[in-house]
mmCIF file with all atom_site columns, C-alpha atoms in Angstrom:
data_model
loop_
_atom_site.group_PDB
_atom_site.id
_atom_site.type_symbol
_atom_site.label_atom_id
_atom_site.label_alt_id
_atom_site.label_comp_id
_atom_site.label_asym_id
_atom_site.label_entity_id
_atom_site.label_seq_id
_atom_site.pdbx_PDB_ins_code
_atom_site.Cartn_x
_atom_site.Cartn_y
_atom_site.Cartn_z
_atom_site.occupancy
_atom_site.B_iso_or_equiv
_atom_site.pdbx_formal_charge
_atom_site.auth_seq_id
_atom_site.auth_comp_id
_atom_site.auth_asym_id
_atom_site.auth_atom_id
_atom_site.pdbx_PDB_model_num
ATOM 1   C CA . SER A 1 1   ? -3.301  -3.328  6.008   1.00 44.00 ? 1   SER A CA 1
ATOM 2   C CA . GLN A 1 2   ? -0.985  -1.019  4.124   1.00 48.00 ? 2   GLN A CA 1
ATOM 3   C CA . GLN A 1 3   ? 0.011   -2.695  0.875   1.00 61.00 ? 3   GLN A CA 1
ATOM 4   C CA . GLY A 1 4   ? 2.067   0.090   -0.656  1.00 69.00 ? 4   GLY A CA 1
ATOM 5   C CA . GLU A 1 5   ? 5.129   1.596   0.924   1.00 81.00 ? 5   GLU A CA 1
ATOM 6   C CA . GLU A 1 6   ? 6.602   4.785   -0.450  1.00 86.00 ? 6   GLU A CA 1
ATOM 7   C CA . ASP A 1 7   ? 10.227  5.718   -0.376  1.00 88.00 ? 7   ASP A CA 1
ATOM 8   C CA . PRO A 1 8   ? 11.547  8.171   0.622   1.00 93.00 ? 8   PRO A CA 1
ATOM 9   C CA . GLN A 1 9   ? 9.193   9.410   3.332   1.00 93.00 ? 9   GLN A CA 1
ATOM 10  C CA . ALA A 1 10  ? 10.283  12.974  2.629   1.00 95.00 ? 10  ALA A CA 1
ATOM 11  C CA . LEU A 1 11  ? 12.109  14.616  -0.264  1.00 96.00 ? 11  LEU A CA 1
ATOM 12  C CA . SER A 1 12  ? 13.323  18.201  -0.559  1.00 97.00 ? 12  SER A CA 1
ATOM 13  C CA . ILE A 1 13  ? 14.623  19.552  -3.882  1.00 97.00 ? 13  ILE A CA 1
ATOM 14  C CA . GLN A 1 14  ? 15.190  22.822  -5.715  1.00 97.00 ? 14  GLN A CA 1
ATOM 15  C CA . GLU A 1 15  ? 12.870  24.125  -8.374  1.00 98.00 ? 15  GLU A CA 1
ATOM 16  C CA . GLY A 1 16  ? 13.807  22.762  -11.783 1.00 98.00 ? 16  GLY A CA 1
ATOM 17  C CA . GLU A 1 17  ? 15.219  19.504  -10.439 1.00 98.00 ? 17  GLU A CA 1
ATOM 18  C CA . ASN A 1 18  ? 13.602  16.125  -10.990 1.00 98.00 ? 18  ASN A CA 1
ATOM 19  C CA . ALA A 1 19  ? 11.856  14.273  -8.164  1.00 97.00 ? 19  ALA A CA 1
ATOM 20  C CA . THR A 1 20  ? 11.649  10.495  -7.997  1.00 97.00 ? 20  THR A CA 1
ATOM 21  C CA . MET A 1 21  ? 9.424   8.624   -5.583  1.00 97.00 ? 21  MET A CA 1
ATOM 22  C CA . ASN A 1 22  ? 9.200   4.861   -5.228  1.00 97.00 ? 22  ASN A CA 1
ATOM 23  C CA . CYS A 1 23  ? 6.431   2.520   -4.188  1.00 95.00 ? 23  CYS A CA 1
ATOM 24  C CA . SER A 1 24  ? 6.645   -1.138  -3.260  1.00 95.00 ? 24  SER A CA 1
ATOM 25  C CA . TYR A 1 25  ? 3.727   -3.467  -2.751  1.00 93.00 ? 25  TYR A CA 1
ATOM 26  C CA . LYS A 1 26  ? 3.208   -7.014  -1.560  1.00 90.00 ? 26  LYS A CA 1
ATOM 27  C CA . THR A 1 27  ? 0.552   -8.834  -3.567  1.00 88.00 ? 27  THR A CA 1
ATOM 28  C CA . SER A 1 28  ? -0.326  -9.108  -7.236  1.00 89.00 ? 28  SER A CA 1
ATOM 29  C CA . ILE A 1 29  ? -2.276  -6.194  -8.649  1.00 89.00 ? 29  ILE A CA 1
ATOM 30  C CA . ASN A 1 30  ? -4.554  -5.244  -11.525 1.00 87.00 ? 30  ASN A CA 1
ATOM 31  C CA . ASN A 1 31  ? -3.335  -1.665  -11.600 1.00 90.00 ? 31  ASN A CA 1
ATOM 32  C CA . LEU A 1 32  ? -1.405  0.890   -9.584  1.00 94.00 ? 32  LEU A CA 1
ATOM 33  C CA . GLN A 1 33  ? -2.380  4.514   -9.193  1.00 95.00 ? 33  GLN A CA 1
ATOM 34  C CA . TRP A 1 34  ? -0.617  7.650   -7.973  1.00 97.00 ? 34  TRP A CA 1
ATOM 35  C CA . TYR A 1 35  ? -2.420  10.430  -6.124  1.00 97.00 ? 35  TYR A CA 1
ATOM 36  C CA . ARG A 1 36  ? -1.387  13.842  -4.909  1.00 98.00 ? 36  ARG A CA 1
ATOM 37  C CA . GLN A 1 37  ? -2.543  15.583  -1.720  1.00 97.00 ? 37  GLN A CA 1
ATOM 38  C CA . ASN A 1 38  ? -1.960  19.210  -0.895  1.00 97.00 ? 38  ASN A CA 1
ATOM 39  C CA . SER A 1 39  ? -1.794  19.927  2.818   1.00 94.00 ? 39  SER A CA 1
ATOM 40  C CA . GLY A 1 40  ? -5.217  19.643  4.468   1.00 93.00 ? 40  GLY A CA 1
ATOM 41  C CA . ARG A 1 41  ? -6.994  18.834  1.209   1.00 95.00 ? 41  ARG A CA 1
ATOM 42  C CA . GLY A 1 42  ? -8.437  15.797  -0.530  1.00 96.00 ? 42  GLY A CA 1
ATOM 43  C CA . LEU A 1 43  ? -6.480  13.540  -2.851  1.00 97.00 ? 43  LEU A CA 1
ATOM 44  C CA . VAL A 1 44  ? -6.312  14.105  -6.578  1.00 97.00 ? 44  VAL A CA 1
ATOM 45  C CA . HIS A 1 45  ? -5.733  11.299  -9.061  1.00 96.00 ? 45  HIS A CA 1
ATOM 46  C CA . LEU A 1 46  ? -2.576  11.727  -11.152 1.00 97.00 ? 46  LEU A CA 1
ATOM 47  C CA . ILE A 1 47  ? -2.042  8.618   -13.223 1.00 96.00 ? 47  ILE A CA 1
ATOM 48  C CA . LEU A 1 48  ? -2.954  4.928   -13.455 1.00 94.00 ? 48  LEU A CA 1
ATOM 49  C CA . ILE A 1 49  ? -0.739  2.179   -14.818 1.00 95.00 ? 49  ILE A CA 1
ATOM 50  C CA . ARG A 1 50  ? -2.061  -1.296  -15.518 1.00 93.00 ? 50  ARG A CA 1
ATOM 51  C CA . SER A 1 51  ? -0.236  -4.485  -14.586 1.00 93.00 ? 51  SER A CA 1
ATOM 52  C CA . ASN A 1 52  ? 0.550   -5.229  -18.242 1.00 94.00 ? 52  ASN A CA 1
ATOM 53  C CA . GLU A 1 53  ? 2.143   -1.793  -18.788 1.00 96.00 ? 53  GLU A CA 1
ATOM 54  C CA . ARG A 1 54  ? 5.735   -0.908  -17.967 1.00 97.00 ? 54  ARG A CA 1
ATOM 55  C CA . GLU A 1 55  ? 5.787   2.849   -18.420 1.00 98.00 ? 55  GLU A CA 1
ATOM 56  C CA . LYS A 1 56  ? 3.326   5.680   -18.782 1.00 97.00 ? 56  LYS A CA 1
ATOM 57  C CA . HIS A 1 57  ? 3.647   9.417   -19.280 1.00 96.00 ? 57  HIS A CA 1
ATOM 58  C CA . SER A 1 58  ? 1.357   12.325  -18.509 1.00 96.00 ? 58  SER A CA 1
ATOM 59  C CA . GLY A 1 59  ? 2.785   15.808  -18.962 1.00 97.00 ? 59  GLY A CA 1
ATOM 60  C CA . ARG A 1 60  ? 5.752   16.122  -16.584 1.00 98.00 ? 60  ARG A CA 1
ATOM 61  C CA . LEU A 1 61  ? 4.905   12.823  -14.916 1.00 98.00 ? 61  LEU A CA 1
ATOM 62  C CA . ARG A 1 62  ? 6.484   9.497   -15.767 1.00 98.00 ? 62  ARG A CA 1
ATOM 63  C CA . VAL A 1 63  ? 5.438   6.302   -14.031 1.00 98.00 ? 63  VAL A CA 1
ATOM 64  C CA . THR A 1 64  ? 7.124   2.938   -14.308 1.00 98.00 ? 64  THR A CA 1
ATOM 65  C CA . LEU A 1 65  ? 5.931   -0.425  -13.067 1.00 98.00 ? 65  LEU A CA 1
ATOM 66  C CA . ASP A 1 66  ? 7.998   -3.546  -12.454 1.00 97.00 ? 66  ASP A CA 1
ATOM 67  C CA . THR A 1 67  ? 5.640   -6.354  -11.489 1.00 95.00 ? 67  THR A CA 1
ATOM 68  C CA . SER A 1 68  ? 8.504   -8.822  -11.002 1.00 96.00 ? 68  SER A CA 1
ATOM 69  C CA . LYS A 1 69  ? 9.897   -6.577  -8.244  1.00 96.00 ? 69  LYS A CA 1
ATOM 70  C CA . LYS A 1 70  ? 6.451   -5.402  -7.128  1.00 95.00 ? 70  LYS A CA 1
ATOM 71  C CA . SER A 1 71  ? 7.517   -1.801  -7.378  1.00 96.00 ? 71  SER A CA 1
ATOM 72  C CA . SER A 1 72  ? 6.650   1.430   -9.136  1.00 97.00 ? 72  SER A CA 1
ATOM 73  C CA . SER A 1 73  ? 8.281   4.823   -9.442  1.00 98.00 ? 73  SER A CA 1
ATOM 74  C CA . LEU A 1 74  ? 6.884   8.292   -10.066 1.00 98.00 ? 74  LEU A CA 1
ATOM 75  C CA . LEU A 1 75  ? 9.174   10.821  -11.700 1.00 98.00 ? 75  LEU A CA 1
ATOM 76  C CA . ILE A 1 76  ? 8.252   14.506  -11.780 1.00 98.00 ? 76  ILE A CA 1
ATOM 77  C CA . THR A 1 77  ? 10.480  16.391  -14.186 1.00 98.00 ? 77  THR A CA 1
ATOM 78  C CA . ALA A 1 78  ? 11.378  20.079  -14.022 1.00 98.00 ? 78  ALA A CA 1
ATOM 79  C CA . SER A 1 79  ? 9.698   20.454  -10.649 1.00 98.00 ? 79  SER A CA 1
ATOM 80  C CA . ARG A 1 80  ? 7.930   23.630  -9.562  1.00 97.00 ? 80  ARG A CA 1
ATOM 81  C CA . ALA A 1 81  ? 7.144   25.058  -6.143  1.00 97.00 ? 81  ALA A CA 1
ATOM 82  C CA . ALA A 1 82  ? 3.495   24.229  -6.843  1.00 97.00 ? 82  ALA A CA 1
ATOM 83  C CA . ASP A 1 83  ? 4.423   20.518  -6.933  1.00 98.00 ? 83  ASP A CA 1
ATOM 84  C CA . THR A 1 84  ? 4.949   20.653  -3.162  1.00 98.00 ? 84  THR A CA 1
ATOM 85  C CA . ALA A 1 85  ? 2.535   18.046  -1.789  1.00 97.00 ? 85  ALA A CA 1
ATOM 86  C CA . SER A 1 86  ? 2.292   14.488  -0.514  1.00 96.00 ? 86  SER A CA 1
ATOM 87  C CA . TYR A 1 87  ? 2.244   11.750  -3.112  1.00 97.00 ? 87  TYR A CA 1
ATOM 88  C CA . PHE A 1 88  ? 0.604   8.378   -2.533  1.00 96.00 ? 88  PHE A CA 1
ATOM 89  C CA . CYS A 1 89  ? 0.582   5.147   -4.475  1.00 95.00 ? 89  CYS A CA 1
ATOM 90  C CA . ALA A 1 90  ? -2.530  2.979   -4.342  1.00 94.00 ? 90  ALA A CA 1
ATOM 91  C CA . THR A 1 91  ? -3.025  -0.599  -5.431  1.00 92.00 ? 91  THR A CA 1
ATOM 92  C CA . ASP A 1 92  ? -5.906  -2.948  -5.934  1.00 85.00 ? 92  ASP A CA 1
ATOM 93  C CA . GLY A 1 93  ? -5.585  -6.676  -5.444  1.00 68.00 ? 93  GLY A CA 1
ATOM 94  C CA . GLU A 1 94  ? -5.574  -9.079  -8.364  1.00 54.00 ? 94  GLU A CA 1
ATOM 95  C CA . GLY A 1 95  ? -8.877  -10.863 -8.556  1.00 44.00 ? 95  GLY A CA 1
ATOM 96  C CA . ALA A 1 96  ? -10.583 -8.237  -6.471  1.00 46.00 ? 96  ALA A CA 1
ATOM 97  C CA . SER A 1 97  ? -13.411 -6.109  -7.772  1.00 46.00 ? 97  SER A CA 1
ATOM 98  C CA . GLY A 1 98  ? -11.023 -3.301  -8.497  1.00 46.00 ? 98  GLY A CA 1
ATOM 99  C CA . SER A 1 99  ? -13.091 -0.961  -6.420  1.00 58.00 ? 99  SER A CA 1
ATOM 100 C CA . ARG A 1 100 ? -11.089 -1.242  -3.234  1.00 78.00 ? 100 ARG A CA 1
ATOM 101 C CA . LEU A 1 101 ? -7.715  0.506   -3.127  1.00 88.00 ? 101 LEU A CA 1
ATOM 102 C CA . THR A 1 102 ? -4.982  0.239   -0.538  1.00 88.00 ? 102 THR A CA 1
ATOM 103 C CA . PHE A 1 103 ? -2.819  3.319   -0.018  1.00 91.00 ? 103 PHE A CA 1
ATOM 104 C CA . GLY A 1 104 ? 0.769   3.665   1.062   1.00 90.00 ? 104 GLY A CA 1
ATOM 105 C CA . GLU A 1 105 ? 1.958   6.159   3.645   1.00 91.00 ? 105 GLU A CA 1
ATOM 106 C CA . GLY A 1 106 ? 3.085   8.707   1.110   1.00 94.00 ? 106 GLY A CA 1
ATOM 107 C CA . THR A 1 107 ? 6.136   10.766  0.193   1.00 96.00 ? 107 THR A CA 1
ATOM 108 C CA . GLN A 1 108 ? 6.169   14.397  1.312   1.00 96.00 ? 108 GLN A CA 1
ATOM 109 C CA . LEU A 1 109 ? 7.756   16.406  -1.505  1.00 98.00 ? 109 LEU A CA 1
ATOM 110 C CA . THR A 1 110 ? 8.984   19.936  -0.899  1.00 98.00 ? 110 THR A CA 1
ATOM 111 C CA . VAL A 1 111 ? 10.134  21.987  -3.887  1.00 98.00 ? 111 VAL A CA 1
ATOM 112 C CA . ASN A 1 112 ? 12.089  25.047  -2.838  1.00 97.00 ? 112 ASN A CA 1
ATOM 113 C CA . PRO A 1 113 ? 11.887  28.145  -5.080  1.00 93.00 ? 113 PRO A CA 1
ATOM 114 C CA . ASP B 2 1   ? -19.726 21.419  -11.416 1.00 64.00 ? 1   ASP B CA 1
ATOM 115 C CA . GLY B 2 2   ? -19.684 17.721  -10.592 1.00 71.00 ? 2   GLY B CA 1
ATOM 116 C CA . GLY B 2 3   ? -17.874 16.629  -7.495  1.00 94.00 ? 3   GLY B CA 1
ATOM 117 C CA . ILE B 2 4   ? -17.971 15.409  -3.933  1.00 97.00 ? 4   ILE B CA 1
ATOM 118 C CA . THR B 2 5   ? -18.976 17.623  -1.045  1.00 97.00 ? 5   THR B CA 1
ATOM 119 C CA . GLN B 2 6   ? -18.042 16.846  2.512   1.00 98.00 ? 6   GLN B CA 1
ATOM 120 C CA . SER B 2 7   ? -19.378 18.717  5.522   1.00 97.00 ? 7   SER B CA 1
ATOM 121 C CA . PRO B 2 8   ? -18.559 20.031  7.956   1.00 97.00 ? 8   PRO B CA 1
ATOM 122 C CA . LYS B 2 9   ? -14.930 20.866  7.195   1.00 96.00 ? 9   LYS B CA 1
ATOM 123 C CA . TYR B 2 10  ? -14.096 21.088  10.900  1.00 96.00 ? 10  TYR B CA 1
ATOM 124 C CA . LEU B 2 11  ? -15.925 19.386  13.754  1.00 94.00 ? 11  LEU B CA 1
ATOM 125 C CA . PHE B 2 12  ? -15.343 19.236  17.469  1.00 93.00 ? 12  PHE B CA 1
ATOM 126 C CA . ARG B 2 13  ? -16.807 16.516  19.612  1.00 89.00 ? 13  ARG B CA 1
ATOM 127 C CA . LYS B 2 14  ? -16.943 15.850  23.296  1.00 89.00 ? 14  LYS B CA 1
ATOM 128 C CA . GLU B 2 15  ? -16.078 12.383  24.479  1.00 87.00 ? 15  GLU B CA 1
ATOM 129 C CA . GLY B 2 16  ? -19.110 10.101  24.491  1.00 87.00 ? 16  GLY B CA 1
ATOM 130 C CA . GLN B 2 17  ? -20.905 11.914  21.679  1.00 91.00 ? 17  GLN B CA 1
ATOM 131 C CA . ASN B 2 18  ? -21.817 10.505  18.304  1.00 94.00 ? 18  ASN B CA 1
ATOM 132 C CA . VAL B 2 19  ? -21.184 12.709  15.290  1.00 95.00 ? 19  VAL B CA 1
ATOM 133 C CA . THR B 2 20  ? -22.184 12.321  11.656  1.00 97.00 ? 20  THR B CA 1
ATOM 134 C CA . LEU B 2 21  ? -20.069 13.430  8.707   1.00 98.00 ? 21  LEU B CA 1
ATOM 135 C CA . SER B 2 22  ? -21.867 14.178  5.483   1.00 98.00 ? 22  SER B CA 1
ATOM 136 C CA . CYS B 2 23  ? -20.727 13.114  2.000   1.00 98.00 ? 23  CYS B CA 1
ATOM 137 C CA . GLU B 2 24  ? -22.697 13.968  -1.140  1.00 98.00 ? 24  GLU B CA 1
ATOM 138 C CA . GLN B 2 25  ? -21.713 13.354  -4.774  1.00 97.00 ? 25  GLN B CA 1
ATOM 139 C CA . ASN B 2 26  ? -23.308 14.432  -8.048  1.00 96.00 ? 26  ASN B CA 1
ATOM 140 C CA . LEU B 2 27  ? -21.043 12.373  -10.296 1.00 94.00 ? 27  LEU B CA 1
ATOM 141 C CA . ASN B 2 28  ? -23.618 9.586   -10.683 1.00 93.00 ? 28  ASN B CA 1
ATOM 142 C CA . HIS B 2 29  ? -21.070 7.155   -9.256  1.00 93.00 ? 29  HIS B CA 1
ATOM 143 C CA . ASP B 2 30  ? -22.208 3.820   -7.885  1.00 93.00 ? 30  ASP B CA 1
ATOM 144 C CA . ALA B 2 31  ? -19.373 3.280   -5.404  1.00 93.00 ? 31  ALA B CA 1
ATOM 145 C CA . MET B 2 32  ? -18.525 5.409   -2.377  1.00 95.00 ? 32  MET B CA 1
ATOM 146 C CA . TYR B 2 33  ? -15.864 5.112   0.311   1.00 95.00 ? 33  TYR B CA 1
ATOM 147 C CA . TRP B 2 34  ? -14.805 6.499   3.666   1.00 97.00 ? 34  TRP B CA 1
ATOM 148 C CA . TYR B 2 35  ? -11.125 6.714   4.597   1.00 96.00 ? 35  TYR B CA 1
ATOM 149 C CA . ARG B 2 36  ? -9.413  7.859   7.745   1.00 97.00 ? 36  ARG B CA 1
ATOM 150 C CA . GLN B 2 37  ? -6.046  9.652   7.645   1.00 97.00 ? 37  GLN B CA 1
ATOM 151 C CA . ASP B 2 38  ? -3.863  10.234  10.691  1.00 94.00 ? 38  ASP B CA 1
ATOM 152 C CA . PRO B 2 39  ? -0.997  12.763  10.674  1.00 87.00 ? 39  PRO B CA 1
ATOM 153 C CA . GLY B 2 40  ? 1.857   11.750  8.412   1.00 81.00 ? 40  GLY B CA 1
ATOM 154 C CA . GLN B 2 41  ? 0.170   8.535   7.422   1.00 83.00 ? 41  GLN B CA 1
ATOM 155 C CA . GLY B 2 42  ? -1.669  7.028   4.510   1.00 87.00 ? 42  GLY B CA 1
ATOM 156 C CA . LEU B 2 43  ? -5.369  6.346   4.164   1.00 93.00 ? 43  LEU B CA 1
ATOM 157 C CA . ARG B 2 44  ? -7.140  3.490   5.886   1.00 94.00 ? 44  ARG B CA 1
ATOM 158 C CA . LEU B 2 45  ? -10.487 2.238   4.620   1.00 94.00 ? 45  LEU B CA 1
ATOM 159 C CA . ILE B 2 46  ? -13.393 2.435   7.075   1.00 96.00 ? 46  ILE B CA 1
ATOM 160 C CA . TYR B 2 47  ? -16.436 1.433   5.006   1.00 96.00 ? 47  TYR B CA 1
ATOM 161 C CA . TYR B 2 48  ? -17.328 1.241   1.347   1.00 94.00 ? 48  TYR B CA 1
ATOM 162 C CA . SER B 2 49  ? -20.500 0.840   -0.670  1.00 95.00 ? 49  SER B CA 1
ATOM 163 C CA . GLN B 2 50  ? -20.686 -0.447  -4.217  1.00 92.00 ? 50  GLN B CA 1
ATOM 164 C CA . ILE B 2 51  ? -24.414 0.099   -4.648  1.00 92.00 ? 51  ILE B CA 1
ATOM 165 C CA . VAL B 2 52  ? -27.372 1.705   -2.931  1.00 95.00 ? 52  VAL B CA 1
ATOM 166 C CA . ASN B 2 53  ? -28.621 -0.100  0.196   1.00 95.00 ? 53  ASN B CA 1
ATOM 167 C CA . ASP B 2 54  ? -25.441 -2.151  0.476   1.00 95.00 ? 54  ASP B CA 1
ATOM 168 C CA . PHE B 2 55  ? -22.104 -1.518  2.214   1.00 96.00 ? 55  PHE B CA 1
ATOM 169 C CA . GLN B 2 56  ? -19.124 -3.465  3.529   1.00 94.00 ? 56  GLN B CA 1
ATOM 170 C CA . LYS B 2 57  ? -16.667 -3.015  6.352   1.00 95.00 ? 57  LYS B CA 1
ATOM 171 C CA . GLY B 2 58  ? -13.179 -1.896  5.502   1.00 93.00 ? 58  GLY B CA 1
ATOM 172 C CA . ASP B 2 59  ? -10.027 -2.417  7.540   1.00 91.00 ? 59  ASP B CA 1
ATOM 173 C CA . ILE B 2 60  ? -10.978 -0.227  10.525  1.00 94.00 ? 60  ILE B CA 1
ATOM 174 C CA . ALA B 2 61  ? -14.789 -0.285  10.779  1.00 96.00 ? 61  ALA B CA 1
ATOM 175 C CA . GLU B 2 62  ? -15.031 -0.677  14.570  1.00 96.00 ? 62  GLU B CA 1
ATOM 176 C CA . GLY B 2 63  ? -16.670 2.355   16.183  1.00 96.00 ? 63  GLY B CA 1
ATOM 177 C CA . TYR B 2 64  ? -18.106 3.646   12.898  1.00 97.00 ? 64  TYR B CA 1
ATOM 178 C CA . SER B 2 65  ? -21.420 3.183   11.073  1.00 98.00 ? 65  SER B CA 1
ATOM 179 C CA . VAL B 2 66  ? -22.705 4.155   7.638   1.00 98.00 ? 66  VAL B CA 1
ATOM 180 C CA . SER B 2 67  ? -25.858 4.116   5.552   1.00 98.00 ? 67  SER B CA 1
ATOM 181 C CA . ARG B 2 68  ? -26.471 4.240   1.804   1.00 98.00 ? 68  ARG B CA 1
ATOM 182 C CA . GLU B 2 69  ? -30.123 5.041   1.286   1.00 97.00 ? 69  GLU B CA 1
ATOM 183 C CA . LYS B 2 70  ? -29.508 7.213   -1.754  1.00 97.00 ? 70  LYS B CA 1
ATOM 184 C CA . LYS B 2 71  ? -26.981 6.919   -4.561  1.00 97.00 ? 71  LYS B CA 1
ATOM 185 C CA . GLU B 2 72  ? -25.751 10.454  -3.922  1.00 97.00 ? 72  GLU B CA 1
ATOM 186 C CA . SER B 2 73  ? -25.225 10.211  -0.184  1.00 98.00 ? 73  SER B CA 1
ATOM 187 C CA . PHE B 2 74  ? -22.978 8.144   2.115   1.00 98.00 ? 74  PHE B CA 1
ATOM 188 C CA . PRO B 2 75  ? -22.933 9.597   5.650   1.00 98.00 ? 75  PRO B CA 1
ATOM 189 C CA . LEU B 2 76  ? -20.468 8.334   8.256   1.00 98.00 ? 76  LEU B CA 1
ATOM 190 C CA . THR B 2 77  ? -21.306 8.260   11.961  1.00 98.00 ? 77  THR B CA 1
ATOM 191 C CA . VAL B 2 78  ? -18.418 8.240   14.398  1.00 96.00 ? 78  VAL B CA 1
ATOM 192 C CA . THR B 2 79  ? -19.815 6.625   17.519  1.00 94.00 ? 79  THR B CA 1
ATOM 193 C CA . SER B 2 80  ? -18.730 6.884   21.123  1.00 90.00 ? 80  SER B CA 1
ATOM 194 C CA . ALA B 2 81  ? -17.324 3.364   20.739  1.00 89.00 ? 81  ALA B CA 1
ATOM 195 C CA . GLN B 2 82  ? -14.494 4.729   18.563  1.00 89.00 ? 82  GLN B CA 1
ATOM 196 C CA . LYS B 2 83  ? -11.633 5.058   21.029  1.00 88.00 ? 83  LYS B CA 1
ATOM 197 C CA . ASN B 2 84  ? -9.480  7.523   19.130  1.00 90.00 ? 84  ASN B CA 1
ATOM 198 C CA . PRO B 2 85  ? -11.646 9.424   16.657  1.00 93.00 ? 85  PRO B CA 1
ATOM 199 C CA . THR B 2 86  ? -9.479  12.514  16.191  1.00 95.00 ? 86  THR B CA 1
ATOM 200 C CA . ALA B 2 87  ? -8.429  12.329  12.535  1.00 96.00 ? 87  ALA B CA 1
ATOM 201 C CA . PHE B 2 88  ? -8.952  13.641  9.020   1.00 97.00 ? 88  PHE B CA 1
ATOM 202 C CA . TYR B 2 89  ? -11.818 11.846  7.259   1.00 98.00 ? 89  TYR B CA 1
ATOM 203 C CA . LEU B 2 90  ? -11.983 11.575  3.491   1.00 98.00 ? 90  LEU B CA 1
ATOM 204 C CA . CYS B 2 91  ? -14.935 10.499  1.383   1.00 98.00 ? 91  CYS B CA 1
ATOM 205 C CA . ALA B 2 92  ? -14.443 9.267   -2.157  1.00 96.00 ? 92  ALA B CA 1
ATOM 206 C CA . SER B 2 93  ? -16.436 7.842   -5.030  1.00 95.00 ? 93  SER B CA 1
ATOM 207 C CA . SER B 2 94  ? -15.784 5.845   -8.175  1.00 92.00 ? 94  SER B CA 1
ATOM 208 C CA . ILE B 2 95  ? -17.811 4.814   -11.200 1.00 88.00 ? 95  ILE B CA 1
ATOM 209 C CA . GLY B 2 96  ? -18.244 1.312   -9.833  1.00 77.00 ? 96  GLY B CA 1
ATOM 210 C CA . THR B 2 97  ? -17.412 -2.154  -11.006 1.00 68.00 ? 97  THR B CA 1
ATOM 211 C CA . GLY B 2 98  ? -20.436 -2.753  -13.208 1.00 61.00 ? 98  GLY B CA 1
ATOM 212 C CA . THR B 2 99  ? -19.162 -0.813  -16.197 1.00 60.00 ? 99  THR B CA 1
ATOM 213 C CA . VAL B 2 100 ? -16.337 -1.107  -18.673 1.00 57.00 ? 100 VAL B CA 1
ATOM 214 C CA . LYS B 2 101 ? -15.584 2.547   -17.963 1.00 60.00 ? 101 LYS B CA 1
ATOM 215 C CA . ASN B 2 102 ? -14.403 1.640   -14.485 1.00 67.00 ? 102 ASN B CA 1
ATOM 216 C CA . THR B 2 103 ? -10.707 2.230   -13.964 1.00 73.00 ? 103 THR B CA 1
ATOM 217 C CA . GLY B 2 104 ? -10.875 2.171   -10.191 1.00 80.00 ? 104 GLY B CA 1
ATOM 218 C CA . GLU B 2 105 ? -9.981  5.859   -10.083 1.00 89.00 ? 105 GLU B CA 1
ATOM 219 C CA . LEU B 2 106 ? -11.229 7.548   -6.932  1.00 93.00 ? 106 LEU B CA 1
ATOM 220 C CA . PHE B 2 107 ? -12.590 11.078  -6.729  1.00 94.00 ? 107 PHE B CA 1
ATOM 221 C CA . PHE B 2 108 ? -12.141 12.645  -3.309  1.00 96.00 ? 108 PHE B CA 1
ATOM 222 C CA . GLY B 2 109 ? -13.900 15.303  -1.294  1.00 97.00 ? 109 GLY B CA 1
ATOM 223 C CA . GLU B 2 110 ? -11.955 17.969  0.582   1.00 97.00 ? 110 GLU B CA 1
ATOM 224 C CA . GLY B 2 111 ? -12.157 16.144  3.887   1.00 97.00 ? 111 GLY B CA 1
ATOM 225 C CA . SER B 2 112 ? -13.569 16.688  7.374   1.00 97.00 ? 112 SER B CA 1
ATOM 226 C CA . ARG B 2 113 ? -11.280 17.195  10.340  1.00 97.00 ? 113 ARG B CA 1
ATOM 227 C CA . LEU B 2 114 ? -12.701 15.807  13.573  1.00 96.00 ? 114 LEU B CA 1
ATOM 228 C CA . THR B 2 115 ? -11.228 16.745  16.928  1.00 95.00 ? 115 THR B CA 1
ATOM 229 C CA . VAL B 2 116 ? -12.307 15.210  20.200  1.00 91.00 ? 116 VAL B CA 1
ATOM 230 C CA . LEU B 2 117 ? -12.111 17.601  23.121  1.00 86.00 ? 117 LEU B CA 1
#
């Protein structure tokens, strides 16, 4: 079953603008991860945030986690055309081995030059 | 370079045929996974293996089979029992649960696109 749901399904912005994508999930988690997928390629890990963390940064990426609302957001600042891709959140279940992730359906981001 | 290699990249199958997708990793990871992705959708787990000679069904295992005879290899067979096999198949690996280094991060191959004619 799909645990994570991304919002919006598609997002189109201009280069230089910020892009925000949201993820909601249903059950308690140990951690939440964000992945990126270029068209027709495999997924690439971007960032992981643990259930006891509220915010994490990596370069132009900022991730927040609100466990009370069971939601996370991914912010990409100063976007570039090369950021065009699909972005997925993935969660593991609390108490699980941590080796089995459930992915959402993704947000398709288009950054126009 | 360390990574995951999937082959073939594109595969065509006639109805009623079994096909096997290859997945090899040289990351020395214990755990390996197979996901299916349909257009515009997320990933659904088919099978996963946390250690050699052991594997478990995921959410959509019907019509698929796997083996894990070697740590490096986790081939997926799409059998004729799979009613709608046309999809993009992704193999992934992770360090595994038996180490403090495990973060659950997955490393993906570049995928295999299967089309049934």
